CSV table of C-alpha atoms in Angstrom, one decimal:
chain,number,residue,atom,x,y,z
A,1,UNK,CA,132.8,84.0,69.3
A,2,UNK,CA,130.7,86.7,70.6
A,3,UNK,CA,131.3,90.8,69.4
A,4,UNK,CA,131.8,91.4,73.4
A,5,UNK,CA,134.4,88.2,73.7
A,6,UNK,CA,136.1,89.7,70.2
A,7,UNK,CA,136.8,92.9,72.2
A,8,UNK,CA,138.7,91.1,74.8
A,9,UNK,CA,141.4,89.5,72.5
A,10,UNK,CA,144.8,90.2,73.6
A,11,UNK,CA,146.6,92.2,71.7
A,12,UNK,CA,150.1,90.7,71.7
A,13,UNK,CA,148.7,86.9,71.2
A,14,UNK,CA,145.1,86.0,70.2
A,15,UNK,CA,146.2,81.9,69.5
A,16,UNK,CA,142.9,80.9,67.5
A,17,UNK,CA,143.3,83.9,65.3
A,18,UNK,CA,143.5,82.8,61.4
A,19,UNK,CA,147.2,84.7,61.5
A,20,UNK,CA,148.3,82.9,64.2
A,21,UNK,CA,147.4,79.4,62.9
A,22,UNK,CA,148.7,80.1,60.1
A,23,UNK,CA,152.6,81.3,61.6
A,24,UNK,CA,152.3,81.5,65.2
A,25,UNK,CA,156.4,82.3,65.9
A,26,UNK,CA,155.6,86.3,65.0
A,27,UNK,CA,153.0,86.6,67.7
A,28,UNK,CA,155.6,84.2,70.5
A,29,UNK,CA,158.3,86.7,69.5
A,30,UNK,CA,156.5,90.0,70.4
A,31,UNK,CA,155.3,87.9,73.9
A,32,UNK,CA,158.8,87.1,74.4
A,33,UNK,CA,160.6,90.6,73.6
A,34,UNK,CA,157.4,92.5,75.4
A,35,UNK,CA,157.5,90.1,78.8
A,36,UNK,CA,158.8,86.8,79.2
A,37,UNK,CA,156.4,86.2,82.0
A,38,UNK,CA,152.7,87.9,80.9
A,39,UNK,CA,149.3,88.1,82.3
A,40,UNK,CA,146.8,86.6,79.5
A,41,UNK,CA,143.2,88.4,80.2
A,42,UNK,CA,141.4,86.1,77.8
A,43,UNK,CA,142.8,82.6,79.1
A,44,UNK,CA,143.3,84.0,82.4
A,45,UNK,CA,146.3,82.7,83.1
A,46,UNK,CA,149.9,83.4,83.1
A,47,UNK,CA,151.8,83.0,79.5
A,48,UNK,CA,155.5,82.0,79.6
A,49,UNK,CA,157.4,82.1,76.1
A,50,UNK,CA,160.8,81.7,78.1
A,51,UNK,CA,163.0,78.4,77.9
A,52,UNK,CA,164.4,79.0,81.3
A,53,UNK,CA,161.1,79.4,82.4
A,54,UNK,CA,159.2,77.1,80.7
A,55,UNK,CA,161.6,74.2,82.0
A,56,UNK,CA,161.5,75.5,85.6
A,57,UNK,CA,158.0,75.1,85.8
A,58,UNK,CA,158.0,71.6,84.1
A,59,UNK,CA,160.8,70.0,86.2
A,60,UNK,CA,158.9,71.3,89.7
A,61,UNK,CA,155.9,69.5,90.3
A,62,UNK,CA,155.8,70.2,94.0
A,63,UNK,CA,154.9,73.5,93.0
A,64,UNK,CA,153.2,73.6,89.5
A,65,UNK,CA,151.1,70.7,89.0
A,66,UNK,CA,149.1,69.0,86.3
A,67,UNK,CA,146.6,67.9,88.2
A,68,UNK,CA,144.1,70.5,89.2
A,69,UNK,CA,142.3,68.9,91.9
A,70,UNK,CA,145.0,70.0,93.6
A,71,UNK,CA,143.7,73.3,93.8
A,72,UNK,CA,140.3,72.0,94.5
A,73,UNK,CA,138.8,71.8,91.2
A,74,UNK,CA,136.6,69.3,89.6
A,75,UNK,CA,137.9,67.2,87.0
A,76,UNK,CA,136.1,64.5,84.8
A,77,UNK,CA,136.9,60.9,85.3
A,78,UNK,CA,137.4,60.8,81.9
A,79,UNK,CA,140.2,63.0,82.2
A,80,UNK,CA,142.4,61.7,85.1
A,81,UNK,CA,145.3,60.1,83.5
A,82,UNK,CA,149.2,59.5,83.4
A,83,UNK,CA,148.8,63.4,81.4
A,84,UNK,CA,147.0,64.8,84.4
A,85,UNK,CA,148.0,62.9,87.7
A,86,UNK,CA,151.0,63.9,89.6
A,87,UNK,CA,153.3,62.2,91.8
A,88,UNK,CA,152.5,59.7,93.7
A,89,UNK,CA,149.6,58.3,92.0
A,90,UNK,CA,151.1,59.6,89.0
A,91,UNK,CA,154.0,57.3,89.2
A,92,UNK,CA,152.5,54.0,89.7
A,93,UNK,CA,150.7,54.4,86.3
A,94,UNK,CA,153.8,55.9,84.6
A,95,UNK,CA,155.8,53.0,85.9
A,96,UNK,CA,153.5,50.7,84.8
A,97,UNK,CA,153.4,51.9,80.7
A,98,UNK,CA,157.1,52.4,81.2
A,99,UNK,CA,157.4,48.5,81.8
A,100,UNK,CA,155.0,47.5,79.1
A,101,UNK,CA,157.3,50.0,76.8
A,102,UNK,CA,159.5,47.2,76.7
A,103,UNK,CA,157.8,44.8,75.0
A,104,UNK,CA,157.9,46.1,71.0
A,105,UNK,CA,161.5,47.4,70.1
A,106,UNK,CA,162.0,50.8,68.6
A,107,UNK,CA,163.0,48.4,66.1
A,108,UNK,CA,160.2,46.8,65.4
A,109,UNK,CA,158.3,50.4,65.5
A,110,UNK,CA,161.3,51.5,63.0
A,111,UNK,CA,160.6,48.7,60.8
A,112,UNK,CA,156.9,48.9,60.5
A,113,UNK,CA,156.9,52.9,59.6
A,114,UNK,CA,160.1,52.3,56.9
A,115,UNK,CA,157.9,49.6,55.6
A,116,UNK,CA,154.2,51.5,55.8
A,117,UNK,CA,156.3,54.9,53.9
A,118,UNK,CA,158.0,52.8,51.4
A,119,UNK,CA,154.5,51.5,50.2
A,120,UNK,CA,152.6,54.7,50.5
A,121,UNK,CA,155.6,56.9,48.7
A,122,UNK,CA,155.5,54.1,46.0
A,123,UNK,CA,151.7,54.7,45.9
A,124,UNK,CA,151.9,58.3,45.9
A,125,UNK,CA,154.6,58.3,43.0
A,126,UNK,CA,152.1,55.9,41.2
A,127,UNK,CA,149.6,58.5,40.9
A,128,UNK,CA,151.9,60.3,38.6
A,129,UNK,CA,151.5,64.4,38.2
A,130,UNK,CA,148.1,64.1,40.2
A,131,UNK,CA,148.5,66.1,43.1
A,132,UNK,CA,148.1,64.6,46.7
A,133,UNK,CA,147.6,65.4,49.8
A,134,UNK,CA,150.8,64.5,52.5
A,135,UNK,CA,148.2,64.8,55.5
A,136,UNK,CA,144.9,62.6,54.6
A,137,UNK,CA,147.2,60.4,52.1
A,138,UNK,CA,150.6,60.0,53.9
A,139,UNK,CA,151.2,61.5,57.5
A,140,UNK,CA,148.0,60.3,59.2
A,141,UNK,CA,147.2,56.9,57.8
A,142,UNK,CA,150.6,55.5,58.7
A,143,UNK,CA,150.6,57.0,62.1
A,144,UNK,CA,147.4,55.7,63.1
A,145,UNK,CA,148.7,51.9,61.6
A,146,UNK,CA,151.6,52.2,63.2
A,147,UNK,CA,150.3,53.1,66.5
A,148,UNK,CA,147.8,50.3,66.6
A,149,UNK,CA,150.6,47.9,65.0
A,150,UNK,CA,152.3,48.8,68.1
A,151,UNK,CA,149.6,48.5,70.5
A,152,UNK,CA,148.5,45.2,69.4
A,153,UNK,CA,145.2,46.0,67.4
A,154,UNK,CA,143.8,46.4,64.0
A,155,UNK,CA,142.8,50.4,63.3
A,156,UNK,CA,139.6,51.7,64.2
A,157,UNK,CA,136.8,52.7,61.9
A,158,UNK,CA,138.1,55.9,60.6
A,159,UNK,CA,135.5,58.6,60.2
A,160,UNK,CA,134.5,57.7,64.0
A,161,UNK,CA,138.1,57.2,65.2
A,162,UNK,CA,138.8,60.8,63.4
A,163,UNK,CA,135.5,62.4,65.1
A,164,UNK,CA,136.7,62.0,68.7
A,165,UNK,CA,140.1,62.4,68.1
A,166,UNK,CA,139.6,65.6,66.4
A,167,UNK,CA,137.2,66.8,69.2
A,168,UNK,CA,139.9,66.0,72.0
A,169,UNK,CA,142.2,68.1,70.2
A,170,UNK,CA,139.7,71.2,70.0
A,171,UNK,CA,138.8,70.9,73.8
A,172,UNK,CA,142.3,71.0,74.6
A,173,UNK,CA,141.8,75.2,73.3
A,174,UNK,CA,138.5,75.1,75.5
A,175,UNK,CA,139.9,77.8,77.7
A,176,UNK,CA,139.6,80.0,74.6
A,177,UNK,CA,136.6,78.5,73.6
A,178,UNK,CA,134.3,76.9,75.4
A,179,UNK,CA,131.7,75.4,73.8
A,180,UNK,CA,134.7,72.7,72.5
A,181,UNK,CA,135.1,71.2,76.1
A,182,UNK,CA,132.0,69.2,76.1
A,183,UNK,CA,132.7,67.0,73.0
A,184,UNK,CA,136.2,66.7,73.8
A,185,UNK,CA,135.0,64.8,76.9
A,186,UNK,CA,132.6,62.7,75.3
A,187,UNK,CA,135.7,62.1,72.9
A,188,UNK,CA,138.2,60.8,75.9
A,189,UNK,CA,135.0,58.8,77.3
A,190,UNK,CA,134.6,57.1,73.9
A,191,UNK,CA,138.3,56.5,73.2
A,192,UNK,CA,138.6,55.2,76.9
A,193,UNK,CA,135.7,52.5,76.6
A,194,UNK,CA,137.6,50.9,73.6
A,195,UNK,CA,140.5,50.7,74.4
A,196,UNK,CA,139.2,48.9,77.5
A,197,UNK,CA,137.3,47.0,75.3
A,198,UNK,CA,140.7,46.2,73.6
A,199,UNK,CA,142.6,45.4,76.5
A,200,UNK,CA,140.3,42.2,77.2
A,201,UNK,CA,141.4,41.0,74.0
A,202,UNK,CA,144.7,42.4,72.8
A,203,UNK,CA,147.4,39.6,72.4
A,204,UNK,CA,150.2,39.0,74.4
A,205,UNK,CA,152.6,40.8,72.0
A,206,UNK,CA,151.4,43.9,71.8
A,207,UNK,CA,151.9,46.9,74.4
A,208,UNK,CA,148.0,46.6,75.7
A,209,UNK,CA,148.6,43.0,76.6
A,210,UNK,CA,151.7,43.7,78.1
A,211,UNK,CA,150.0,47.1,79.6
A,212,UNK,CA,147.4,44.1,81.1
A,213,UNK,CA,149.8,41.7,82.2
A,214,UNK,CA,151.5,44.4,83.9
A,215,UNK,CA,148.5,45.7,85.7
A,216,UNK,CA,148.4,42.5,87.4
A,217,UNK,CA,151.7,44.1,89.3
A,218,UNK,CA,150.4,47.4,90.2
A,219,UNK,CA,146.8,47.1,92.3
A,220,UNK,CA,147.1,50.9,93.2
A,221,UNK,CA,146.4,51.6,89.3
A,222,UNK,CA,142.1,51.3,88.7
A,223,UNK,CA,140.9,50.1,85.7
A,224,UNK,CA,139.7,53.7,84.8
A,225,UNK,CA,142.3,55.5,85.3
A,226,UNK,CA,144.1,52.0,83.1
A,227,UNK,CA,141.9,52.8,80.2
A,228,UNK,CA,142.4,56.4,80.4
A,229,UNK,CA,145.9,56.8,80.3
A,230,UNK,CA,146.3,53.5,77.2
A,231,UNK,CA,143.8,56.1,75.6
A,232,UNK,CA,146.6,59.1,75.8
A,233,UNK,CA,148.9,57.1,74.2
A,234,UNK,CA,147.1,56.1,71.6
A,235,UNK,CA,145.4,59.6,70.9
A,236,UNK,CA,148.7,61.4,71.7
A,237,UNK,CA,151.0,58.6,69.6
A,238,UNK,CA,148.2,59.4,66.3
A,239,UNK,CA,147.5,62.5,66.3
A,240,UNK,CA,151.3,64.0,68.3
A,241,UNK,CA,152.6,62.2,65.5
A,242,UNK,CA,150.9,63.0,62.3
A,243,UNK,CA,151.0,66.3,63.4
A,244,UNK,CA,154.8,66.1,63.7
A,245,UNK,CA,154.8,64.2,60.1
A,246,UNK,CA,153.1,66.9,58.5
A,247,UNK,CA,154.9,69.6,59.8
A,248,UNK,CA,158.0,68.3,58.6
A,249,UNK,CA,157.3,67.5,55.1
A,250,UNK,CA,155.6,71.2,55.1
A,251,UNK,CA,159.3,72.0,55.8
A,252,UNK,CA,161.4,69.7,53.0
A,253,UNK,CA,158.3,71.1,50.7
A,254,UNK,CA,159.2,74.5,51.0
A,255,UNK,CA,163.4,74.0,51.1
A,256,UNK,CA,163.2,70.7,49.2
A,257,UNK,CA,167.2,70.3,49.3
A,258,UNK,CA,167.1,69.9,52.9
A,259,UNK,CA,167.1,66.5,53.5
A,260,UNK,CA,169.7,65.8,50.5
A,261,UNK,CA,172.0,68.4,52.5
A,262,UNK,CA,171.3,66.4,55.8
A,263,UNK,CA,171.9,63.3,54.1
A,264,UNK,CA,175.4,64.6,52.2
A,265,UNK,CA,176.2,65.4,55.8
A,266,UNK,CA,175.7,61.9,57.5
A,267,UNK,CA,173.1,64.4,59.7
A,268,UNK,CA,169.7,62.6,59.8
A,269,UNK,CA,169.6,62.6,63.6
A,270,UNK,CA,170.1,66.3,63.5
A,271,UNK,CA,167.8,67.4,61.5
A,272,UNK,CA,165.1,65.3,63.7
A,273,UNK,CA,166.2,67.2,66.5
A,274,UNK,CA,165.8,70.5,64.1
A,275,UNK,CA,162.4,69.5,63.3
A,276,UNK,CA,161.1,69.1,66.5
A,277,UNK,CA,162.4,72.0,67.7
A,278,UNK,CA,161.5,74.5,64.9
A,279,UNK,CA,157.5,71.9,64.1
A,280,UNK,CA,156.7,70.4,67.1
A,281,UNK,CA,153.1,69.4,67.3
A,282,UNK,CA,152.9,70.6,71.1
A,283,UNK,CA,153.1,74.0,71.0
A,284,UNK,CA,151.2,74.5,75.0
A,285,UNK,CA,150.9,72.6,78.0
A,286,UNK,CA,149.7,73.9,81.3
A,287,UNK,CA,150.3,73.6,85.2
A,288,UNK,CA,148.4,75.1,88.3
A,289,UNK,CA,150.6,76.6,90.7
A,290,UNK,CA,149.9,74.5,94.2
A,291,UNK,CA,152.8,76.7,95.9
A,292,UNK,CA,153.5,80.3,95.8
A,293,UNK,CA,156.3,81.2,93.2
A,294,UNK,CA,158.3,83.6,91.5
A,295,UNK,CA,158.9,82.8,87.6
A,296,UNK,CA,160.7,86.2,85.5
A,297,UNK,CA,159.9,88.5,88.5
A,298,UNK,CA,156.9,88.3,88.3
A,299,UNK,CA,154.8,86.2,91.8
A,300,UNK,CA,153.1,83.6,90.9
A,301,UNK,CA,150.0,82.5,93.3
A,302,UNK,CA,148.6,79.3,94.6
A,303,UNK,CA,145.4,78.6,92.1
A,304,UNK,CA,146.6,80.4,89.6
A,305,UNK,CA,147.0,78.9,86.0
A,306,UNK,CA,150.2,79.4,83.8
A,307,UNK,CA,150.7,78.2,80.2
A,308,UNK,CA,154.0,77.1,78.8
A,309,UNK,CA,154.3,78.1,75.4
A,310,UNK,CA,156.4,75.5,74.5
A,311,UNK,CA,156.5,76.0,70.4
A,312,UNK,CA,158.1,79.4,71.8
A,313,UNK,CA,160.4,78.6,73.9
A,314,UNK,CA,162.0,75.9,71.6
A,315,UNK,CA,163.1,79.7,69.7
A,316,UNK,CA,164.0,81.5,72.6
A,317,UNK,CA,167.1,83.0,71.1
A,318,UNK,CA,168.9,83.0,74.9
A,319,UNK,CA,169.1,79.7,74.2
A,320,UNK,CA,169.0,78.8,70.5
A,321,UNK,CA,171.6,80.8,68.1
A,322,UNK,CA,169.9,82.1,64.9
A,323,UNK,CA,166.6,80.3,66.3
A,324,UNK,CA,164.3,80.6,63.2
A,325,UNK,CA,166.8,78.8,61.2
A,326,UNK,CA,167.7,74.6,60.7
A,327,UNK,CA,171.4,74.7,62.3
A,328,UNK,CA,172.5,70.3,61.9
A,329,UNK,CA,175.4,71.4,63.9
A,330,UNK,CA,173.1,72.4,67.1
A,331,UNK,CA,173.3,71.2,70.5
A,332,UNK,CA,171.1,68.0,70.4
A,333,UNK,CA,168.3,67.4,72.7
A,334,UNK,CA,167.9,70.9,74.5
A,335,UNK,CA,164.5,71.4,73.0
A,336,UNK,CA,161.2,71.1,75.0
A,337,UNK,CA,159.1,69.4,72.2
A,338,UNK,CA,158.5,66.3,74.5
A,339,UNK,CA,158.4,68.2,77.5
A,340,UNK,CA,160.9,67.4,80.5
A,341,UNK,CA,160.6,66.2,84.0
A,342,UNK,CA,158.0,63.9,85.2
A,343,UNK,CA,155.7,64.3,82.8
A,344,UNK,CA,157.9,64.1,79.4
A,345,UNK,CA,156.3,62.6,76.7
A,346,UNK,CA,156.0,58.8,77.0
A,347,UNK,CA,156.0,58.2,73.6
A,348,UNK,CA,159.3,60.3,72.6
A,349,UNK,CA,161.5,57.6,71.5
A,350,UNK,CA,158.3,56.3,69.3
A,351,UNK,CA,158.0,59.9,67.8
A,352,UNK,CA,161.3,60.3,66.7
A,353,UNK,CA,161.9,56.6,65.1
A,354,UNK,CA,159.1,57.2,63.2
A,355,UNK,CA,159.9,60.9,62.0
A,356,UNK,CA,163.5,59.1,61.1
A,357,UNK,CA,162.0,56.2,59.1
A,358,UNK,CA,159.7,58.5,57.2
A,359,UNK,CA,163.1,60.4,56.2
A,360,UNK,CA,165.2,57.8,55.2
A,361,UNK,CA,162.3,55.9,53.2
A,362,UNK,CA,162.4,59.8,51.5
A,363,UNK,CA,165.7,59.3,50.6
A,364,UNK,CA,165.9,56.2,49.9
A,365,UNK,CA,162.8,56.5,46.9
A,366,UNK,CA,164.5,59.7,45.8
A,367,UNK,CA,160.8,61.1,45.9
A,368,UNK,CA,160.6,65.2,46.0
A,369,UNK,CA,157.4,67.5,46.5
A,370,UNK,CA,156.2,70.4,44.7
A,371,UNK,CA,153.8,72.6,46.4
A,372,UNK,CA,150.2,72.1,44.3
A,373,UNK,CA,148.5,75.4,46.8
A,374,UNK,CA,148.4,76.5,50.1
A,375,UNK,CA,149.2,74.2,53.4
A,376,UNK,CA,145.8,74.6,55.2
A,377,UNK,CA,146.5,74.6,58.9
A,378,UNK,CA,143.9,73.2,61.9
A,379,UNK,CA,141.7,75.5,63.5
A,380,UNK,CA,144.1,74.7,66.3
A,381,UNK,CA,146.3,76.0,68.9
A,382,UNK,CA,147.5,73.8,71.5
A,383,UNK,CA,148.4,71.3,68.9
A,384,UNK,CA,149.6,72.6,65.6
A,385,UNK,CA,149.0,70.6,62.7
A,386,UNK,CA,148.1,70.5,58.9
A,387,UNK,CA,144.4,69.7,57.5
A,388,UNK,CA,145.7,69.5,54.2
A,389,UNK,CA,149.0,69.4,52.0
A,390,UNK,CA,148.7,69.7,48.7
A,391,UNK,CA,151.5,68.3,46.6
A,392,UNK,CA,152.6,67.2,43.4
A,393,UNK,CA,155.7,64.3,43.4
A,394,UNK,CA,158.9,64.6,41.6
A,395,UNK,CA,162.5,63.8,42.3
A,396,UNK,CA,164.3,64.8,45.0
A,397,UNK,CA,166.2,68.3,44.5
A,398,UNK,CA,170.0,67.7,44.9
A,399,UNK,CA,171.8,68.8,47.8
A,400,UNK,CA,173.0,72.7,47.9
């Protein structure tokens, strides 16, 4: 970044700045207690750290859309998807992965994660006082083979497959810098052409053949626009999902008797919910406004941008009690980690079964961490994930 751009950091929230990264919930909560609804100079768009407001703007597409042609801009073929359609085209396609949901079980999706985290946390404990990393060793691996277990496909090559990924996750902070949009749409482009590539041949079994067969049903969906939204949900089902992995084993690293006092408490279901409130790996989503509004007082105008801090709002202390805290006894489901309205997260019932598996298969091996150095975040602020978790096993700490 430029010594003229550096000058024109907010002051209240600068997201890519190494603090932030590092423990973004100081910066939300000076947003939130200095405006609920505030004018961001550098993304140039509205910033809403509010729950109320937050899940206004999500569950009223008629007037804050996700796609931005709506306002007349350009956007890349690569890019129009189930993620950035609205209704109606938006629904044909949605209805469409909704029916080829159906196909593999969360049972089967359960049963393949317990499985993969057994055999890794039976690795990991094989490698004795050694200390290991949770991200590259644990949390991504079996996200990625459980995603393409699900989809009906062996894994990628994984240097490539981690190239575009990663570079889709940068241009999704392009706003802040822009020099990351570029790759991030070669990424999509790349991911796009194999999984069309994969759709010719996926099996019958698998969500792609059933996303095929189903297709056949739906006309009004193109090929393109096919490939393109099968290539959210695989990018969004790795990387949404390792993300959410490593975020909450950072957690039972630094309060290791956690899940033994979840567990004690017949509370595993809770403490998902606690996870994904407190970790989510979606901390931002936007909308364009396409009709005049009014969000916190504050008028908001056709064209104009507004970002939904989502990672604050899931703290927003109007609504969550002692926010900064696990609470097993909290309300379930009032969170925004998967979104809400017509564009909630596809994939949340995948997320969650696999965060639970990875949990129990904790439990059930009686396997504890000890922190080996510092968690390294991603350079990263839309999604917030770990690059590294450096560990040492040991037994689980009892519950307190």
């Amino acid at each position: 970044m430029t010594e003229a751009a550096d000058t024109e950091r907010d002051p209240l929230y600068d997201p890519l700045a190494p603090e932030v990264i590092a423990a973004p919930h100081a910066a939300y909560r000076r947003l939130r207690e200095h405006r609920r609804v505030y004018w961001h100079a550098q993304l140039d768009s509205w910033v809403l750290t509010g729950h109320a407001e937050c899940r206004k703007v999500l569950g009223d597409p008629a007037a804050f859309g996700s796609d931005f042609r709506r306002v007349g801009e350009a956007v890349p073929d690569a890019q129009l998807s189930v993620q950035s359609l609205d209704p109606p085209a938006h629904s044909a396609v949605r209805h469409l992965l909704v029916s080829a949901l159906h196909v593999r079980s969360h049972t089967a999706v359960t049963d393949t994660a317990a499985q993969l985290a057994a055999g890794r946390l039976e690795a990991l404990r094989g490698d004795g006082a050694g200390t290991v990393d949770l991200v590259g060793g644990f949390a991504r691996p079996l996200a990625l083979h459980t995603m393409c277990d699900f989809l009906g496909v062996a894994p990628p090559d994984g240097p490539w497959f981690e190239e575009m990924s990663n570079a889709i996750v940068r241009s999704m902070d392009a706003g802040l810098d822009p020099a990351r949009a570029e790759p991030g749409t070669r990424g999509r482009a790349e991911l796009s052409r194999m999984v069309g590539e994969w759709l010719e041949t996926a099996g019958e079994d698998g969500f792609l053949g059933a996303a095929r067969a189903a297709r056949a049903q739906a006309p009004e969906v193109s090929e393109a626009v096919l490939a393109n939204s099968l290539r959210a949900v695989l990018h969004a089902g790795y990387e949404s999902v390792s993300r959410l992995l490593g975020n909450a084993l950072a957690r039972l690293v630094d309060d290791p008797a956690l899940l033994g006092r979840a567990m004690a408490q017949h509370a595993l279901d809770p403490l998902v919910d606690e996870l994904l409130r407190l970790d989510g790996p979606v901390q931002a989503d936007a909308r364009v406004c396409v009709a005049d509004s009014e969000l916190g007082g504050r008028r908001i105008r056709h064209g104009e941008v507004v970002v939904l801090l989502l990672g604050a709002a899931d703290r927003d202390p109007e609504v969550f009690a002692n926010p900064d805290a696990v609470d097993l006894t909290r309300r379930k489901g009032a969170h925004l980690a998967f979104g809400r309205g017509a564009h909630a997260c596809l994939g949340a019932g995948l997320a969650t079964v696999q965060l639970r598996a990875v949990l129990s298969a904790l439990h059930t091996a009686g396997i504890g961490f000890r922190p080996q150095g510092p968690a390294e975040y991603e350079h990263t602020a839309t999604l917030r994930g770990l690059r590294t978790l450096p560990v040492a096993v040991s037994e689980a700490a009892a519950a307190r």
